[in-house]
PDB file of C-alpha atoms in Angstrom:
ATOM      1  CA  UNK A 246     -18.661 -53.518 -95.354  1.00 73.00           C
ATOM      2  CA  UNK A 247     -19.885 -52.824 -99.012  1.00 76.00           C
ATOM      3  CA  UNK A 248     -22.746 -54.292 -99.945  1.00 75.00           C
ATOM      4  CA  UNK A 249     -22.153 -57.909-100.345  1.00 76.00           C
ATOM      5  CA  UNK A 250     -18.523 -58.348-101.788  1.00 75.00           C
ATOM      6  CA  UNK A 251     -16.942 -56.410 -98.529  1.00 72.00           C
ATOM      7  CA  UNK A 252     -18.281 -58.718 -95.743  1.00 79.00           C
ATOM      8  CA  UNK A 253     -17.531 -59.725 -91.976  1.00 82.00           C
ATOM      9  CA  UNK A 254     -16.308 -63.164 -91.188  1.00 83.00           C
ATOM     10  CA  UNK A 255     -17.727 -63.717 -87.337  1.00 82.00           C
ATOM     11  CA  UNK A 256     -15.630 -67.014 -86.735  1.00 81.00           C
ATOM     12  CA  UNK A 257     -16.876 -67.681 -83.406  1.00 86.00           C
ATOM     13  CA  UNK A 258     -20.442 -67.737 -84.320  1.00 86.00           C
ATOM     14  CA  UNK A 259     -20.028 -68.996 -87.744  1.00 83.00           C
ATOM     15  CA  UNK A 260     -21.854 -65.958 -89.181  1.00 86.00           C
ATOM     16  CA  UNK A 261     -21.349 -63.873 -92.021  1.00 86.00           C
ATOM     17  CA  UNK A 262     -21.752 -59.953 -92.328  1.00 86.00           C
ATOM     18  CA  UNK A 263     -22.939 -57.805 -95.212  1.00 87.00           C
ATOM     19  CA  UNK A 264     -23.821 -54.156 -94.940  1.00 87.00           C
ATOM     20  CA  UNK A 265     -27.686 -55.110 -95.163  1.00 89.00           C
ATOM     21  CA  UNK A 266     -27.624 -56.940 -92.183  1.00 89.00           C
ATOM     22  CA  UNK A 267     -24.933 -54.925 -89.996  1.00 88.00           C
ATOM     23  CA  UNK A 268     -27.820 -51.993 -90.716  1.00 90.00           C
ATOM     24  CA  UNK A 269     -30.484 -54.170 -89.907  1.00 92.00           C
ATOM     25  CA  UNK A 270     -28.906 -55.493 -86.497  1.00 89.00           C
ATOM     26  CA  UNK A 271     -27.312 -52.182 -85.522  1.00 91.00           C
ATOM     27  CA  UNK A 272     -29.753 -49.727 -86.518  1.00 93.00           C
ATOM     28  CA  UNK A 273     -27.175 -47.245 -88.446  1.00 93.00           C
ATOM     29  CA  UNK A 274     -25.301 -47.862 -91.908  1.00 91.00           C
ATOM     30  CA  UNK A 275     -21.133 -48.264 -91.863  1.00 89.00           C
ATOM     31  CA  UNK A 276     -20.801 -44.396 -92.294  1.00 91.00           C
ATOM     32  CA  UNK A 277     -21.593 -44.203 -88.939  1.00 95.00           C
ATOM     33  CA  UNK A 278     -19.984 -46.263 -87.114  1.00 95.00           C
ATOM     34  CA  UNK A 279     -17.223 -43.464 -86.363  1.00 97.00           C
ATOM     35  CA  UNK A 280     -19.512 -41.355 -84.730  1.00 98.00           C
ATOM     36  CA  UNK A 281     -21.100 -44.604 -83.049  1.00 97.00           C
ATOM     37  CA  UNK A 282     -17.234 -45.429 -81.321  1.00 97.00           C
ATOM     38  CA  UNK A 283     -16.856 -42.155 -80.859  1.00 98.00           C
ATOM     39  CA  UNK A 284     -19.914 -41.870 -77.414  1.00 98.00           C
ATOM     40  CA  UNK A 285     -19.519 -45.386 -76.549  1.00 98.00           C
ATOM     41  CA  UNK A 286     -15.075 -45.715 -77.369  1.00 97.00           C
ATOM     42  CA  UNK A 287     -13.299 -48.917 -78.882  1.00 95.00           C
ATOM     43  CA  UNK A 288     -11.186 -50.075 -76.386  1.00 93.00           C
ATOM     44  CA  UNK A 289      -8.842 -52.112 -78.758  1.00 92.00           C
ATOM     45  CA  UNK A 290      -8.042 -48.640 -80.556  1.00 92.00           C
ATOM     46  CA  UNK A 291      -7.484 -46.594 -77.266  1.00 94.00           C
ATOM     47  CA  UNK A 292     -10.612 -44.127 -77.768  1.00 97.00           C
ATOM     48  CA  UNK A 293     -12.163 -43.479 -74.347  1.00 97.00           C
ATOM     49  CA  UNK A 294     -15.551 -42.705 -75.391  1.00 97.00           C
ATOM     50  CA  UNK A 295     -17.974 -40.693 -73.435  1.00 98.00           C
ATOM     51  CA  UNK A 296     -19.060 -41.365 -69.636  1.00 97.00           C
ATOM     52  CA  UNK A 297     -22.520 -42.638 -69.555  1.00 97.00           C
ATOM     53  CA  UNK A 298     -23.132 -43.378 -73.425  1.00 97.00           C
ATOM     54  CA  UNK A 299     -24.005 -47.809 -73.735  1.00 96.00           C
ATOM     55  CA  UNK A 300     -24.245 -49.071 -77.078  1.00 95.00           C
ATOM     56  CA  UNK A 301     -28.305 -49.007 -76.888  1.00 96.00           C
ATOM     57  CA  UNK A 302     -28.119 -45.648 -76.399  1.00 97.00           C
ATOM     58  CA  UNK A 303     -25.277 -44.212 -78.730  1.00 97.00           C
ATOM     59  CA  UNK A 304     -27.094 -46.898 -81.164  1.00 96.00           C
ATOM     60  CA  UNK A 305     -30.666 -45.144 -80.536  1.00 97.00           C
ATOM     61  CA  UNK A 306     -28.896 -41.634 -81.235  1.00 98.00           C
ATOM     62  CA  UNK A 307     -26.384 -42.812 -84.248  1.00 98.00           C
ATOM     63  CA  UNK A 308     -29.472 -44.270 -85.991  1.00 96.00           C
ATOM     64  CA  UNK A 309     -31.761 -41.525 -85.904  1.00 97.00           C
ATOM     65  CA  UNK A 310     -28.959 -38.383 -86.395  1.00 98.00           C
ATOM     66  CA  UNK A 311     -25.951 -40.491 -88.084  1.00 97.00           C
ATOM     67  CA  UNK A 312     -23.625 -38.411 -87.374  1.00 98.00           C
ATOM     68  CA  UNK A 313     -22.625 -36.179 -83.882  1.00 98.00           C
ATOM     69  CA  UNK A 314     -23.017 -32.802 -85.188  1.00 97.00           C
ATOM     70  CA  UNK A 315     -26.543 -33.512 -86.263  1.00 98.00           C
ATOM     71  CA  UNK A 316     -27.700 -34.810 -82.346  1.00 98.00           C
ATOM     72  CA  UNK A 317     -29.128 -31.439 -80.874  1.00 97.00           C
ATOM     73  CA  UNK A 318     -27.617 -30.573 -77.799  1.00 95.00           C
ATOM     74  CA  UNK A 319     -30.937 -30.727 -75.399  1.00 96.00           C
ATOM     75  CA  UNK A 320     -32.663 -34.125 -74.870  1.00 97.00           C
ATOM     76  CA  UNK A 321     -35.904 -32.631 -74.835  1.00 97.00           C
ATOM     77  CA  UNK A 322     -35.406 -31.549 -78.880  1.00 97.00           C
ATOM     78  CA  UNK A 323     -34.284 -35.668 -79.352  1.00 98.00           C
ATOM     79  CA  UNK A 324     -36.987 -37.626 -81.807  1.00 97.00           C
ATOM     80  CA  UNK A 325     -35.751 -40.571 -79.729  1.00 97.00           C
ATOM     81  CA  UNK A 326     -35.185 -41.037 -76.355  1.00 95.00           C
ATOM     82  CA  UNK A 327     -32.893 -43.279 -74.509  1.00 97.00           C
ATOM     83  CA  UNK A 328     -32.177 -44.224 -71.424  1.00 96.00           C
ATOM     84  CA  UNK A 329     -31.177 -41.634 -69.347  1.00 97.00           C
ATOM     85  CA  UNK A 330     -31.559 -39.027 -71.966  1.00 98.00           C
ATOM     86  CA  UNK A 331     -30.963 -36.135 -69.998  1.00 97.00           C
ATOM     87  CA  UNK A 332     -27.393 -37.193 -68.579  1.00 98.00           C
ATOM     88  CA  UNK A 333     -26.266 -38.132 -72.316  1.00 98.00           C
ATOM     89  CA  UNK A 334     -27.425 -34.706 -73.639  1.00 98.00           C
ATOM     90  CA  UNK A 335     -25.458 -33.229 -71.028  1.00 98.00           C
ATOM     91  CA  UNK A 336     -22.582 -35.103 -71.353  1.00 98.00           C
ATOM     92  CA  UNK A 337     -22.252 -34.508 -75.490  1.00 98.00           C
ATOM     93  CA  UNK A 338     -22.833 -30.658 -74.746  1.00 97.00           C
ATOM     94  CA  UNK A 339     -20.266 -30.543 -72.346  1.00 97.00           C
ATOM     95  CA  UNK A 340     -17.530 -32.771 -74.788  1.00 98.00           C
ATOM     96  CA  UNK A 341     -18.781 -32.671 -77.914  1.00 98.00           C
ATOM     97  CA  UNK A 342     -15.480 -31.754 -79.226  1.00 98.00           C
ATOM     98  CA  UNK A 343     -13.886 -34.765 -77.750  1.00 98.00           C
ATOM     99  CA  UNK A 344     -16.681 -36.965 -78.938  1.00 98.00           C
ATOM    100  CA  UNK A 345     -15.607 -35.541 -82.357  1.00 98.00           C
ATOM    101  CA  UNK A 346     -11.784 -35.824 -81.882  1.00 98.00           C
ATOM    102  CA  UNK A 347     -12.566 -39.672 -80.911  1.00 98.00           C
ATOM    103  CA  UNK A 348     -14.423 -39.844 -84.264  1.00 98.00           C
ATOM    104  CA  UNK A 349     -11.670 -38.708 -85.996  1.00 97.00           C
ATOM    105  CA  UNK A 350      -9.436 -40.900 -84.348  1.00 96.00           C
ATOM    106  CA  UNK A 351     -12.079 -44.074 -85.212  1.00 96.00           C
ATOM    107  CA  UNK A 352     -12.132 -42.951 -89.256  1.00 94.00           C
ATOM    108  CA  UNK A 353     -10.560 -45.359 -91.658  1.00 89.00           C
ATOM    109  CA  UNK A 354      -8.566 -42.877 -94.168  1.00 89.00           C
ATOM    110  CA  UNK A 355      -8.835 -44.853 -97.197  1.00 84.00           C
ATOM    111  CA  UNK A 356      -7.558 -41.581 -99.720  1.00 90.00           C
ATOM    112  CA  UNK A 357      -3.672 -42.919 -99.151  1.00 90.00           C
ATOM    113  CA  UNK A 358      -1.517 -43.520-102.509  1.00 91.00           C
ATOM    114  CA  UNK A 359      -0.498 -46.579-103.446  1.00 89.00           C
ATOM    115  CA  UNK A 360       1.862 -48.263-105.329  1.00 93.00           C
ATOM    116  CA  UNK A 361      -0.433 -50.865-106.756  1.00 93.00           C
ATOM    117  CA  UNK A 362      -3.213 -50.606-109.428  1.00 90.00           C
ATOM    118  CA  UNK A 363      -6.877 -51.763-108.897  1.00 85.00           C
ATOM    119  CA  UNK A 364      -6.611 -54.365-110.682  1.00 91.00           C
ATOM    120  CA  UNK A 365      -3.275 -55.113-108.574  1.00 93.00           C
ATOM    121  CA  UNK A 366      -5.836 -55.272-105.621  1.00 89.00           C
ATOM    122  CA  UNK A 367      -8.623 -57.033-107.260  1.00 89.00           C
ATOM    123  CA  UNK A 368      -9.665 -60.322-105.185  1.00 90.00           C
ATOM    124  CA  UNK A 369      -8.752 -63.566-106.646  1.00 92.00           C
ATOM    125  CA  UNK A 370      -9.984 -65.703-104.489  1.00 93.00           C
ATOM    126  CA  UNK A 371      -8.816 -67.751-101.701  1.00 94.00           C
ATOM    127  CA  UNK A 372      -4.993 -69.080-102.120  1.00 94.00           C
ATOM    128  CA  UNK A 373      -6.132 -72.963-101.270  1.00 94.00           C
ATOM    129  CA  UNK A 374      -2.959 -74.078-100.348  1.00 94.00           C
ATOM    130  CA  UNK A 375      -1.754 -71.370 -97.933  1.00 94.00           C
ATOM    131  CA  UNK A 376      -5.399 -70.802 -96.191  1.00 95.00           C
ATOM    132  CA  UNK A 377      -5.188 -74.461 -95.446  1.00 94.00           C
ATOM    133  CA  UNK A 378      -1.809 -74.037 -93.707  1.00 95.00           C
ATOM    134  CA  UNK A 379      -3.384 -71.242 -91.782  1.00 95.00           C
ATOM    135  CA  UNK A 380      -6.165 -73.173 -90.954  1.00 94.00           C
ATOM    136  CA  UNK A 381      -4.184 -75.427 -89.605  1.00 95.00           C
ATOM    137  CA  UNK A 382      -1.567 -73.282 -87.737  1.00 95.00           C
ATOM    138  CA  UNK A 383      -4.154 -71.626 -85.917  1.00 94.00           C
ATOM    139  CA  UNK A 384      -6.197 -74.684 -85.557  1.00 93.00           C
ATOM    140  CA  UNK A 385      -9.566 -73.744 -87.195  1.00 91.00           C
ATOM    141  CA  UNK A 386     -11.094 -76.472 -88.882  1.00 89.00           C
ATOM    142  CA  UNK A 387     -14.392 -75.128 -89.354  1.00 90.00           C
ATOM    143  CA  UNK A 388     -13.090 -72.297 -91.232  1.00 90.00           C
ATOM    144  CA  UNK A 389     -11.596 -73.893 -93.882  1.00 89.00           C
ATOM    145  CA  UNK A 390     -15.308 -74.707 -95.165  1.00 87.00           C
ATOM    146  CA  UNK A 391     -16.183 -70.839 -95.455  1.00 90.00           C
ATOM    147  CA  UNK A 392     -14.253 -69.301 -98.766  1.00 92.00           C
ATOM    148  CA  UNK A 393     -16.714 -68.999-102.039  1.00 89.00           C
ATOM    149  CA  UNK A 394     -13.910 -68.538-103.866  1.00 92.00           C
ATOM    150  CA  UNK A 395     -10.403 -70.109-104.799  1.00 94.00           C
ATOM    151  CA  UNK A 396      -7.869 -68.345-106.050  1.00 92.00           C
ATOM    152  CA  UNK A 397      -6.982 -70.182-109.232  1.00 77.00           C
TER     153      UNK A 397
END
């Protein structure tokens, strides 16, 4: 999410997704949400996660320290305190370097070469034609309503 030209489409709920509000509704900004999969894992990518760490609490930490180094090792020197505080801190101290091997394993690298230019990339809009067909193939009529933009 970047500002509000990189957004997330929620389908389901017919909701849209800007960095603003993912902050707002989350508590931490996108440069955290590595450290965020990292206590509570991502089971779609494989990342385990820590025993004991729910999103409320991992959010509660995330938000106040953004990033794993930063959350001190003892509960009792936490600004915040979640649930079960005192099992979390113990957890992290015992595999914090796990916690920050499943961060690295939750980082989008986005410093890989490529071919094509910027403006190669640039967004164009919405090929009408061939998102209709899609919309169709996967039977979602209520999506066809949501692009801004058509390609031209």
């Amino acid at each position: 999410l970047r500002g509000d030209r990189v957004v997330q489409i929620d389908r389901r709920q017919r909701k849209l997704t800007d960095e603003a509000t993912f902050r707002a509704n989350k508590g931490f900004g996108q440069a955290s949400v590595p450290d965020f999969l990292a206590l509570t894992g991502d089971t779609a990518d494989g990342i385990p996660g820590l025993d004991g760490f729910g999103e409320k609490g991992a959010g509660l930490l995330i938000g106040a320290y953004e990033h794993i180094e930063a959350i001190p090792d003892r509960a009792d020197q936490w600004t915040v305190k979640p649930r079960g505080a005192l099992n979390l801190a113990a957890t992290l101290a015992a595999h914090r370097e796990e916690a920050l091997f499943y961060r690295k394993l939750a980082t989008l690298i986005d410093t890989v070469p490529l071919a094509e230019s910027l403006d190669d990339l640039r967004f164009r809009g919405v090929p009408r034609a061939r998102f209709d067909d899609w919309c169709t193939l996967v039977g979602s009529e209520t999506l066809r309503a949501m692009p801004r933009r058509w390609a031209e």
